[in-house]
Coordinates of C-alpha atoms and ligand atoms in Angstrom, one line a residue:
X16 CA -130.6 -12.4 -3.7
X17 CA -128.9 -12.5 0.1
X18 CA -127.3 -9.6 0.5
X19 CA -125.9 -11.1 4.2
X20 CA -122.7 -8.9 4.1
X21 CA -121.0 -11.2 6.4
X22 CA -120.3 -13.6 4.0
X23 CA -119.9 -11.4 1.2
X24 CA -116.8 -10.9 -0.7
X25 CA -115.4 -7.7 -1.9
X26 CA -113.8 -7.5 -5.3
X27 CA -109.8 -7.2 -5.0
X28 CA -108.2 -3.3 -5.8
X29 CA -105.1 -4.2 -7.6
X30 CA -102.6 -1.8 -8.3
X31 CA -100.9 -2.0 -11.6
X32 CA -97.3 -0.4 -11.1
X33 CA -94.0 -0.6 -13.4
X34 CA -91.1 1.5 -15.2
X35 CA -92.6 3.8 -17.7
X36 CA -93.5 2.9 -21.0
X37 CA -93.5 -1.0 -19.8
X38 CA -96.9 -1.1 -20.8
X39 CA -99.1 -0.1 -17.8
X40 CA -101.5 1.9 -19.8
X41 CA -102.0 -0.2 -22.7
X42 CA -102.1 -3.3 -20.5
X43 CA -104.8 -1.6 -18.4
X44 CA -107.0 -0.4 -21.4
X45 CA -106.6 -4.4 -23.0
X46 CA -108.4 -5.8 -20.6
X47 CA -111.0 -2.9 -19.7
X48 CA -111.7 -3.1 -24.2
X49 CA -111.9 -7.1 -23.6
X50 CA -113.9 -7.3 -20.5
X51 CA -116.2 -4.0 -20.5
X52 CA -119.3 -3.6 -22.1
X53 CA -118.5 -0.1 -22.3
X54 CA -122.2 1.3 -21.9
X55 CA -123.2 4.4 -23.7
X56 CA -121.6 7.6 -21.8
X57 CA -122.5 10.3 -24.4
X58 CA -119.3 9.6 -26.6
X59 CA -117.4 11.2 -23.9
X60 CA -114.4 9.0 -22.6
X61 CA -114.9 8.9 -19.6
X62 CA -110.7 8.9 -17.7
X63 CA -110.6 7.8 -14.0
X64 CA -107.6 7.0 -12.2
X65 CA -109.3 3.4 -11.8
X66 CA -112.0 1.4 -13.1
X67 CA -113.9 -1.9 -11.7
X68 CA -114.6 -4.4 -14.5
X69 CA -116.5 -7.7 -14.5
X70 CA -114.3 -10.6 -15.9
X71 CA -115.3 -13.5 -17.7
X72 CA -112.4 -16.3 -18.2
X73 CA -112.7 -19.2 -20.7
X74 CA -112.5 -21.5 -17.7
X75 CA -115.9 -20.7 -16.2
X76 CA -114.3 -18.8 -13.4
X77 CA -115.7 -15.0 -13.2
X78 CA -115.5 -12.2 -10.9
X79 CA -115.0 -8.3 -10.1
X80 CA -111.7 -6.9 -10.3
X81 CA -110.8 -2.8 -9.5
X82 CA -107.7 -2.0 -11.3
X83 CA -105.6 1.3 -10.2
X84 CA -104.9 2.9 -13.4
X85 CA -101.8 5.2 -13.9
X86 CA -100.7 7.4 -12.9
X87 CA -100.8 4.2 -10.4
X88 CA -97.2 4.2 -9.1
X89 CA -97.8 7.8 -8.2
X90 CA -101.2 7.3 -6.4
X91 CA -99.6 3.9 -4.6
X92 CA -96.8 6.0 -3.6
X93 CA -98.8 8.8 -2.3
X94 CA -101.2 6.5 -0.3
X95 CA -98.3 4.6 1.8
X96 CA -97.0 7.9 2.2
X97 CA -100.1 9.0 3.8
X98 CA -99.9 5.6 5.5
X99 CA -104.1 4.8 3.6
X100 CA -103.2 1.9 1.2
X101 CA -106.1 0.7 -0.4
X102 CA -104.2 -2.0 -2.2
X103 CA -104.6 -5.5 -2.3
X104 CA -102.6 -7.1 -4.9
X105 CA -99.6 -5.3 -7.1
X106 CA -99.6 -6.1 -10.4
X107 CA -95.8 -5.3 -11.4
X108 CA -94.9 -4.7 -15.4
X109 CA -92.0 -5.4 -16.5
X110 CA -91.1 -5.1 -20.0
X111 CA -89.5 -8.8 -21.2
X112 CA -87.7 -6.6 -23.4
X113 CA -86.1 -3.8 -21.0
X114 CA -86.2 -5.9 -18.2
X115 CA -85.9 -4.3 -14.6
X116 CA -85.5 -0.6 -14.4
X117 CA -84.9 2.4 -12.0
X118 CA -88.9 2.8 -11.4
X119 CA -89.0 -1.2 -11.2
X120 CA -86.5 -1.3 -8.7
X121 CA -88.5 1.9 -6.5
X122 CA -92.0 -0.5 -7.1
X123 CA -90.4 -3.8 -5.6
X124 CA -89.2 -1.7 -2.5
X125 CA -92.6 -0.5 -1.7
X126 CA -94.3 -3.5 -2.5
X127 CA -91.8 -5.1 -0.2
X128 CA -92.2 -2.7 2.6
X129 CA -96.0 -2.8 2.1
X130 CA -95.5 -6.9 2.2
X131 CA -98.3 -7.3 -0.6
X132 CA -98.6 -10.4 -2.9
X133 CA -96.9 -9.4 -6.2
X134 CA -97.6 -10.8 -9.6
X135 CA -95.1 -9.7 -12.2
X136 CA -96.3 -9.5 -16.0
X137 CA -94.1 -9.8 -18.3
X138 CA -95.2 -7.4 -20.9
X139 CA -94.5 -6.7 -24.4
X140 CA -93.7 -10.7 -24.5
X141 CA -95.1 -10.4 -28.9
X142 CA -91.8 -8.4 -29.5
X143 CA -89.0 -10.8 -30.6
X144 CA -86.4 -8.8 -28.2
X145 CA -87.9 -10.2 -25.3
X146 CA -85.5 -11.4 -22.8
X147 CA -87.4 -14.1 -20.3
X148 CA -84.4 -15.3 -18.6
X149 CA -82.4 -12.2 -18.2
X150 CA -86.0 -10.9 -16.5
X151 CA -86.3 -13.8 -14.0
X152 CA -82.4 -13.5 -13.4
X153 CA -82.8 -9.7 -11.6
X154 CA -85.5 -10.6 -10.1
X155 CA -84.0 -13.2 -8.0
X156 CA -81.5 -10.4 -7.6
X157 CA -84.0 -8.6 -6.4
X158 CA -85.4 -11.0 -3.7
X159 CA -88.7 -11.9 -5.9
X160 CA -87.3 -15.4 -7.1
X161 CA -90.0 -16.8 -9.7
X162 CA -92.2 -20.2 -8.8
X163 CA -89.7 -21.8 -12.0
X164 CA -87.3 -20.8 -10.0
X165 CA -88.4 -22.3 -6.8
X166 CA -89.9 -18.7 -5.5
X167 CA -93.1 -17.7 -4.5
X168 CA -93.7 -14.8 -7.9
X169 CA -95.8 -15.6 -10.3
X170 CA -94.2 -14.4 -13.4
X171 CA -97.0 -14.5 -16.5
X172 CA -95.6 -13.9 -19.8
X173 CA -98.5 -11.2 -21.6
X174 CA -98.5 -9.1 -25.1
X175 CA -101.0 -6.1 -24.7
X176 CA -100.9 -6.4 -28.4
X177 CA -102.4 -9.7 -29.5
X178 CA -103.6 -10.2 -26.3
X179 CA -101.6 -13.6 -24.8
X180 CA -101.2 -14.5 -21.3
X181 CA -104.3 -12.1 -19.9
X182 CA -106.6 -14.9 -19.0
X183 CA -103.5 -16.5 -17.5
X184 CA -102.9 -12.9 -15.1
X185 CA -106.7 -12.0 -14.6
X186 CA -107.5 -15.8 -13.4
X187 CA -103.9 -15.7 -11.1
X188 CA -106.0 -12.3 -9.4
X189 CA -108.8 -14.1 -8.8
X190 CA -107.5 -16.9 -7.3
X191 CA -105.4 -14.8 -5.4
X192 CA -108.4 -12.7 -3.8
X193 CA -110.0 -16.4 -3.3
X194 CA -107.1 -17.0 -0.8
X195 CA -107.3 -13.4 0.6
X196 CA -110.8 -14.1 1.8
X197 CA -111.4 -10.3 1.0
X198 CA -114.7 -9.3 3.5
X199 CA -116.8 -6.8 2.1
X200 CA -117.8 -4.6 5.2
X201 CA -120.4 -2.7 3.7
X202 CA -121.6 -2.8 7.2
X203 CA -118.8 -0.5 8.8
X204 CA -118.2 3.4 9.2
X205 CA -117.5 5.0 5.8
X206 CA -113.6 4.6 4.9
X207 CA -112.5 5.6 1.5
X208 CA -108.9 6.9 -0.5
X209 CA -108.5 9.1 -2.7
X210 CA -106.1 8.3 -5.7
X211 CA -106.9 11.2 -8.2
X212 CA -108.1 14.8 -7.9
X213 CA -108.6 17.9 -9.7
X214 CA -110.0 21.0 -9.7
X215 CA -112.8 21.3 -12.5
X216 CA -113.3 24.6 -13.9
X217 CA -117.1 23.7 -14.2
X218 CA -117.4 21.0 -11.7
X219 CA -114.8 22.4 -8.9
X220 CA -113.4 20.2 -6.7
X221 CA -113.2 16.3 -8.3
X222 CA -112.0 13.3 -6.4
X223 CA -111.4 9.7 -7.6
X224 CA -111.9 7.7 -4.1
X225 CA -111.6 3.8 -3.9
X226 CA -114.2 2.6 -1.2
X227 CA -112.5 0.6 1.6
X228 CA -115.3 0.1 4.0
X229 CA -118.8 0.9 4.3
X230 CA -121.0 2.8 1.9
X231 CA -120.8 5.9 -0.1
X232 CA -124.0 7.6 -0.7
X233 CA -125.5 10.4 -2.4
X234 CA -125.9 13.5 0.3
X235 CA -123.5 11.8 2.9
X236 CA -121.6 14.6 4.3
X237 CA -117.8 13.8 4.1
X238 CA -114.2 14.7 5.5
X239 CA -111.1 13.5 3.9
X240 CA -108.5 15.0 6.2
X241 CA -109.1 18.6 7.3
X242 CA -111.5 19.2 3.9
X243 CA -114.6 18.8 3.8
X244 CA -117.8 18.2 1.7
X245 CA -121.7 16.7 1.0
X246 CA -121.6 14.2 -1.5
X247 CA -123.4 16.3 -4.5
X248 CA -122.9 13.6 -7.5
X249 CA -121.3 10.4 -7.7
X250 CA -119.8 9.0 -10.9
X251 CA -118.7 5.5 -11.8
X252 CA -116.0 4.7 -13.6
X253 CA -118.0 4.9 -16.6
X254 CA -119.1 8.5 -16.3
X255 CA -122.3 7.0 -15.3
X256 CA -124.3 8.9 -12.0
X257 CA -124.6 6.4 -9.6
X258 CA -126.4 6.5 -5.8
X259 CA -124.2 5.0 -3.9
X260 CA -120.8 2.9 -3.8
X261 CA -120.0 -0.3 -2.0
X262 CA -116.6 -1.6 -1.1
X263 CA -114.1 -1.8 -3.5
X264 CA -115.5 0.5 -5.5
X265 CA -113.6 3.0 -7.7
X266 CA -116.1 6.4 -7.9
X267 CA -115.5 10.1 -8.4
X268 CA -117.0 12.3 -5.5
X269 CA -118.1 15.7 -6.7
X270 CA -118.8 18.4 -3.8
X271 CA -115.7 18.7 -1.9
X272 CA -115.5 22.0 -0.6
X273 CA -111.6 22.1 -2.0
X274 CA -109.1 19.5 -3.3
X275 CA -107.9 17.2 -1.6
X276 CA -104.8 15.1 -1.8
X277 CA -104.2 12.2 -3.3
X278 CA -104.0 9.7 -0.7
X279 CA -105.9 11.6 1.6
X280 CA -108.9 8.8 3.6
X281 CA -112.1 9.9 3.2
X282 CA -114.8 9.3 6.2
X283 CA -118.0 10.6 7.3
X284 CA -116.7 12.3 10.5
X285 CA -113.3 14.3 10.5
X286 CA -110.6 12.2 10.7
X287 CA -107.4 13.1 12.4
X288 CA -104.2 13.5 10.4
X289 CA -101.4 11.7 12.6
X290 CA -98.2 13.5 11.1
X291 CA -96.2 10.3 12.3
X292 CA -98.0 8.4 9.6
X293 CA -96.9 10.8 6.8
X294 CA -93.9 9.3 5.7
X295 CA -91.5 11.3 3.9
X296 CA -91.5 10.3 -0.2
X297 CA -88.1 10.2 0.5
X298 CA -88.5 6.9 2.6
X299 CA -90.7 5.3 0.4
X300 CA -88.4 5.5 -2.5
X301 CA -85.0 4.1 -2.6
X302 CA -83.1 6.2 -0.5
X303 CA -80.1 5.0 -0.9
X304 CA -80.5 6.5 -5.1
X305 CA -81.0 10.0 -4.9
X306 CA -83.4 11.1 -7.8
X307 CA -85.0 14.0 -8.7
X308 CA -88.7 13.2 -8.7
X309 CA -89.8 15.1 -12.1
X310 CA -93.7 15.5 -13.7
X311 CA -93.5 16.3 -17.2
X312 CA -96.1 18.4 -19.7
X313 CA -95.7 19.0 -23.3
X314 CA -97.6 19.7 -26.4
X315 CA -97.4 16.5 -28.7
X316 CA -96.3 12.5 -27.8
X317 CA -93.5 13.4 -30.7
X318 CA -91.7 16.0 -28.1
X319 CA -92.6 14.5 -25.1
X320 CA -91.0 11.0 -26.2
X321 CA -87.8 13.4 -27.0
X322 CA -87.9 14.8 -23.5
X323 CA -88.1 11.5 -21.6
X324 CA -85.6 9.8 -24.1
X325 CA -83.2 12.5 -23.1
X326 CA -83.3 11.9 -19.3
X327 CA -80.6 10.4 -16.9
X328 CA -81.0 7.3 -14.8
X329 CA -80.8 10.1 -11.5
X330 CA -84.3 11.6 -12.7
X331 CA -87.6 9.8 -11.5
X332 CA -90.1 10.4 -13.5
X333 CA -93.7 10.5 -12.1
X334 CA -95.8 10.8 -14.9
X335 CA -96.2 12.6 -18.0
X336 CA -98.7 14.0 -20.2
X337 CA -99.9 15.8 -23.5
X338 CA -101.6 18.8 -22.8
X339 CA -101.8 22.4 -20.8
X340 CA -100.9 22.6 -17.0
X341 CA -104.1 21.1 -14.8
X342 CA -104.3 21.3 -11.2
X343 CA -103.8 17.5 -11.0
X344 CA -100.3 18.0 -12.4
X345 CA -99.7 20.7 -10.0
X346 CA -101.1 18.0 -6.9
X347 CA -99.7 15.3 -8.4
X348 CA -96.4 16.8 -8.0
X349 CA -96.5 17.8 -4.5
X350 CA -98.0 14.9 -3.5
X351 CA -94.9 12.6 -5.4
X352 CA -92.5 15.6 -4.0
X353 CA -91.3 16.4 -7.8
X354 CA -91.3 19.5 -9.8
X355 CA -92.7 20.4 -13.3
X356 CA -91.7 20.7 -16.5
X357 CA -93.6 22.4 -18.9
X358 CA -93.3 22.1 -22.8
X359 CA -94.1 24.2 -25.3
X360 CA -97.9 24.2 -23.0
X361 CA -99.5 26.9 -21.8
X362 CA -99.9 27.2 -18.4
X363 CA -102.4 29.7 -16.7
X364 CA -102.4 32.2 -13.5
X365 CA -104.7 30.0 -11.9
X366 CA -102.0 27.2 -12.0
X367 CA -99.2 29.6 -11.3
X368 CA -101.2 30.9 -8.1
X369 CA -102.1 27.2 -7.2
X370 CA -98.3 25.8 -7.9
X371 CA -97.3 28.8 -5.4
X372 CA -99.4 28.1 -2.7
X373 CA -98.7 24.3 -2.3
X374 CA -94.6 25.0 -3.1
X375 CA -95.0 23.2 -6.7
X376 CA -91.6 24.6 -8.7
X377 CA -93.0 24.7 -12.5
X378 CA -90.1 25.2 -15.2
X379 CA -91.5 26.2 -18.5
X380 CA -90.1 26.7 -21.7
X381 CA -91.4 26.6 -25.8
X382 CA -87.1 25.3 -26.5
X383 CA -86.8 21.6 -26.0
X384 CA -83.2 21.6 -25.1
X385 CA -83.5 24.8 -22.4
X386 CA -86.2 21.9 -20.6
X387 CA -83.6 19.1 -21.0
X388 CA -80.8 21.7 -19.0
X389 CA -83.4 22.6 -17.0
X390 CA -84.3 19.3 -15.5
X391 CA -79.9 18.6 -15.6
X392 CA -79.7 21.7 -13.6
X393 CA -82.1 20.3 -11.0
X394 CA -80.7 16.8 -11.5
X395 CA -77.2 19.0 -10.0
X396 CA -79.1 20.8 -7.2
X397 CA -80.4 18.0 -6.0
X398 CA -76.9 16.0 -6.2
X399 CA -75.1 18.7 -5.4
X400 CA -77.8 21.4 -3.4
X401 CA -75.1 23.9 -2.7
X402 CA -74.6 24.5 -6.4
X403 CA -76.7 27.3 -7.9
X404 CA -74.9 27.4 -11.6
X405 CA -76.6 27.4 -15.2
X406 CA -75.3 24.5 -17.3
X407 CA -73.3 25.9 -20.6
X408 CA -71.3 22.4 -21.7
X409 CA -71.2 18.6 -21.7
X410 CA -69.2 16.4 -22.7
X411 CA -67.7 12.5 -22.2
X412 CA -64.0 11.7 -21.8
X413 CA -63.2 8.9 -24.8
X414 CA -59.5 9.2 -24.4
X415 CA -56.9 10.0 -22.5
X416 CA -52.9 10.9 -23.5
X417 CA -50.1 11.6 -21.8
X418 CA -48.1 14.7 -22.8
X419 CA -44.9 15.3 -20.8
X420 CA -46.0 13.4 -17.8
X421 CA -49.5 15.4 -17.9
X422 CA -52.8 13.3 -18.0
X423 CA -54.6 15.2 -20.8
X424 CA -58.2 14.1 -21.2
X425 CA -60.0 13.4 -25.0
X426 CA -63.1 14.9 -24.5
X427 CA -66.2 14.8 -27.2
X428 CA -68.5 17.9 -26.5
X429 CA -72.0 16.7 -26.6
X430 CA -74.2 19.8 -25.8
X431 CA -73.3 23.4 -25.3
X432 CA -69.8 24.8 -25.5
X433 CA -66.6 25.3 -23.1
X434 CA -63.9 27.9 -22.3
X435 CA -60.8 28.3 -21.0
X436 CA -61.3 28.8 -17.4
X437 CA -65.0 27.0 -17.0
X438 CA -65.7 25.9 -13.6
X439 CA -66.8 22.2 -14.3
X440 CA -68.2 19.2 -12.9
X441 CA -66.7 15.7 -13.3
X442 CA -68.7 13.3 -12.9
X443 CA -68.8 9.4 -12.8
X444 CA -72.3 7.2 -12.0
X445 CA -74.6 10.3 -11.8
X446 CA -72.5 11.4 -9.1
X447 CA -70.4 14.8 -8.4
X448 CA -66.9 13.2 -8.3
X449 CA -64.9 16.7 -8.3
X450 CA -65.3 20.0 -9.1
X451 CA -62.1 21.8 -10.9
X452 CA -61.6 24.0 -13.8
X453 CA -60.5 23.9 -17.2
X454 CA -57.0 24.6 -17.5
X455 CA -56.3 24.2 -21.2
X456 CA -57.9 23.3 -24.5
X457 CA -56.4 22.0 -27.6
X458 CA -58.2 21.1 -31.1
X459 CA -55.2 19.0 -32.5
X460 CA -52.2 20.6 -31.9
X461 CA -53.8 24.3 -32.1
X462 CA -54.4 25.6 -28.4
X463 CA -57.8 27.2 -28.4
X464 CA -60.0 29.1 -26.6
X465 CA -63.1 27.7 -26.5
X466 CA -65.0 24.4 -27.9
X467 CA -68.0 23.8 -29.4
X468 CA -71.0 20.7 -29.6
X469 CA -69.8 17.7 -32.2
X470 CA -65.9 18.6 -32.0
X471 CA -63.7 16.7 -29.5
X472 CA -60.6 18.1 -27.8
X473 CA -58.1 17.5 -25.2
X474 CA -58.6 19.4 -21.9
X475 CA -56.8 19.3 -18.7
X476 CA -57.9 20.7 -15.8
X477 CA -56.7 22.1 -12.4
X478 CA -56.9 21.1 -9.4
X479 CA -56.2 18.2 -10.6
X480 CA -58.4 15.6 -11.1
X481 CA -58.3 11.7 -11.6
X482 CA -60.6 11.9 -14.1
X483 CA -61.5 7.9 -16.1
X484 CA -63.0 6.8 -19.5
X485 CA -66.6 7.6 -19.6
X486 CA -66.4 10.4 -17.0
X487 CA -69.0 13.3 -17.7
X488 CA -67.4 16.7 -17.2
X489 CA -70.3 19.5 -17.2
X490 CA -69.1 22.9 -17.6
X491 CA -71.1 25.5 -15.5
X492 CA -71.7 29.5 -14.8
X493 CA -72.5 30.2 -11.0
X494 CA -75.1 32.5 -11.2
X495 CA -74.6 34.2 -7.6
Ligands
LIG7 P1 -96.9 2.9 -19.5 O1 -96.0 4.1 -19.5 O2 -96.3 1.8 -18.6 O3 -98.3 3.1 -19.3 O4 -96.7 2.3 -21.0 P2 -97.7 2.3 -22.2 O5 -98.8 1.4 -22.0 O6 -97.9 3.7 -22.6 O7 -96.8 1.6 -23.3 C1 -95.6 2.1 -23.8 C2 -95.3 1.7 -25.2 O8 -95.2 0.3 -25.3 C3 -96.5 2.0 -26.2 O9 -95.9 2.5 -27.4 C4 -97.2 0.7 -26.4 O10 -97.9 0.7 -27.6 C5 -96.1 -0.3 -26.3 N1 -96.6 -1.6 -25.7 C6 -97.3 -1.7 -24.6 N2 -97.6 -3.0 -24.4 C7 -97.1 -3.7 -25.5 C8 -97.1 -5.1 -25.9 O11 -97.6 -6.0 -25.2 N3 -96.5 -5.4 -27.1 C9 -95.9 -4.4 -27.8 N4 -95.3 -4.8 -28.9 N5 -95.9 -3.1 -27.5 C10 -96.5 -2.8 -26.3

């Protein structure tokens, strides 16, 4: 075989973003079960943040495709903040049943401001909830008006489940590398990314690196930013030892001399960090929604559903896992600018010492609802960053009355309790609104002191506030 890299083509990297729980993951592992002959790697699955499979369509048509697993949105995000995008094509999920979300909304920004082609899959297409139309709507809201529509997004209706509409996306990548005319220039100086590392407690220092340009060999010395290394073992995304890695690539580098970011290029001579190109995360979300950019840990899927079932729209969640504290979560998390939240895990000195030195904050608690106020409490800090205060009540306003000219507000308590006298927030839209205190609490027509979860009562405050229907009030202690 020719092996004239001129006219060789390298095999797209497609990132694979979306709102949580649209279906990323399962998505991802479909078409690695269909198209993989997973070969024999000792039992041991074998996780990379990305993986290169051959596909094989009905139609004839075949090719290489490297997929950006999750915690993709992350990695993506952490790459254009480092300004060293290694992706080609987006793949954007969208649950047909949810529709676009907060993290959907973040994705089409940076897609946008990376101006890369974008084919949305719409995912979980089997359940009969599914909502087509309403999909396509906000995303002509959104500026990504559907081919149907008379746009240029592909939107391809899939089910991870029984497998429709796969063939349909994988062939639509393809085509779409066809008309990219993607050069492999194995030829070039070494340029790789890395989208996933950790420290190994037997291994050390493990990055997952994409190759851009060039080749990666076994013994190469290498720098990725101001860290460097000889490449002692390289892995393929099958756990498989490999000699060397050609463009497009996905392939875990073992001999770093420490970890280095994700994001981070990877060369054979030190490459100069330009701190003009590090663009604040800030930027490269929406910053027009403040969010508090949150990784979460806990023991079992049954508690860490819980946890992200009880979050609010102002909380951006990153990614999540089962498990203890790892050094990835800890990188991830400065990388993605968000804090931790540990649950019911253990997490060790090493960590501790390793989340102090790169300014991680880690929140940790075995009591599911001390992590829910935690993260609220944040959530306020961030909204409100003057605030220092430990959150003792919720509650909604359902009703209002008027008592003698007085605006008395029906309020259902939803978590904690409240007293006569609590400084409180209200709040309307995630946002601070006013803060006041509570004047006065009656149960009925008793005047009490204090009010408890499940009850509801009429409050009024002073100052004054113009408080409306669906207003949150949160009652809080200053702890300074
Ligand atoms: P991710 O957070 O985007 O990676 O989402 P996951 O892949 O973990 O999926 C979230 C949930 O949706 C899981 O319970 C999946 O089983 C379910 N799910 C994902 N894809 C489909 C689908 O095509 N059909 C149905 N019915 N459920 C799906």
């Amino acid at each position: 075989m020719t092996t004239n890299s001129a006219n060789k083509f390298r095999p797209p990297i497609v990132a694979v973003m979306g709102h949580i729980d649209h279906g990323k993951t399962t998505l991802l592992d479909k078409i690695r079960s269909a198209h993989v002959a997973l070969k024999e790697s000792g039992g041991i699955t074998q996780h990379i943040s990305s993986y290169q499979t051959e596909v094989k369509l009905k139609n004839g048509k075949s090719g290489l495709i490297t997929f950006i697993d999750t915690p993709g949105h992350a990695a993506f995000c952490a790459m254009r903040t480092r300004g060293a995008d290694a992706t080609d094509i987006v793949v954007l999920v969208i649950s047909a049943t949810d529709g676009v979300m907060a993290q959907t909304k973040e994705c089409i920004n940076q897609i946008k401001k990376a101006n890369l082609p974008v084919i949305v899959a719409l995912t979980k297409f089997d359940l009969d909830t599914r909502q087509p139309e309403m999909v396509k709507g906000q995303l002509v809201e959104m500026d990504l008006t559907p081919e149907e529509y008379g746009g240029q997004v592909a939107v391809i209706p899939v089910s991870a489940k029984n497998g429709t509409g796969i063939e349909e996306l994988l062939d639509l990548i393809l085509l779409n590398a066809e008309i990219m005319e993607l050069k492999d220039e194995s030829d070039a100086p070494l340029e790789a990314v890395v989208v996933e590392s950790k420290l190994d407690t037997t291994r050390g220092p493990v990055a997952a690196v994409i190759v851009k340009k060039g080749i990666l060999k076994l013994g190469d010395q290498i720098f990725a930013e101001e860290i460097t290394g000889k490449v002692k073992a390289l892995l393929d995304s099958n756990g498989k030892n490999i000699k060397e890695a050609s463009p497009g690539t996905p392939v875990e580098i073992l001999g770093f001399e420490k970890v280095p970011c994700v994001g981070a290029r990877v060369a054979n001579h030190p490459l100069e960090v330009s701190s003009e190109k590090i663009v604040d995360v800030k930027t490269v979300f929406d910053p027009d929604i403040p969010r508090l950019n949150i990784v979460i840990k806990a023991d079992v899927e049954g508690t860490l559903e819980a946890l992200k079932n009880s979050l609010s729209d102002d909380v951006n969640l990153i990614y999540t896992g089962v498990g203890p504290v790892n050094d990835n979560d800890v990188i991830a998390a400065k990388t993605s600018h968000a804090e931790l939240f540990a649950f019911n895990v253990p997490v060790s000195k090493t960590i501790k010492n390793l989340a102090d030195n790169e300014k991680v904050l880690i929140f940790e608690s075995k009591i599911i609802y001390e992590i829910i106020e935690d993260i609220q409490s944040q959530v306020l800090k961030m909204l409100d960053p003057t605030i220092e205060d430990t959150i003792v009540g919720e509650g909604t306003i359902i009703a209002e009355f008027k008592i003698e000219k007085v605006r008395i507000a029906g309020v259902k308590i939803t978590k904690g309790e409240m007293t006569k006298g609590d400084s409180v927030h209200l709040m309307r839209d995630a946002k601070i609104i006013k803060n006041t205190q509570i004047e006065g609490i009656r149960q009925g027509k008793e005047i009490v002191e204090k009010i408890k979860a499940g009850h509801d009562c009429g409050m009024t405050f002073r100052p004054y506030v113009d408080f409306k229907l669906g207003d949150a009030i949160i009652a809080y202690k200053n702890s300074k």
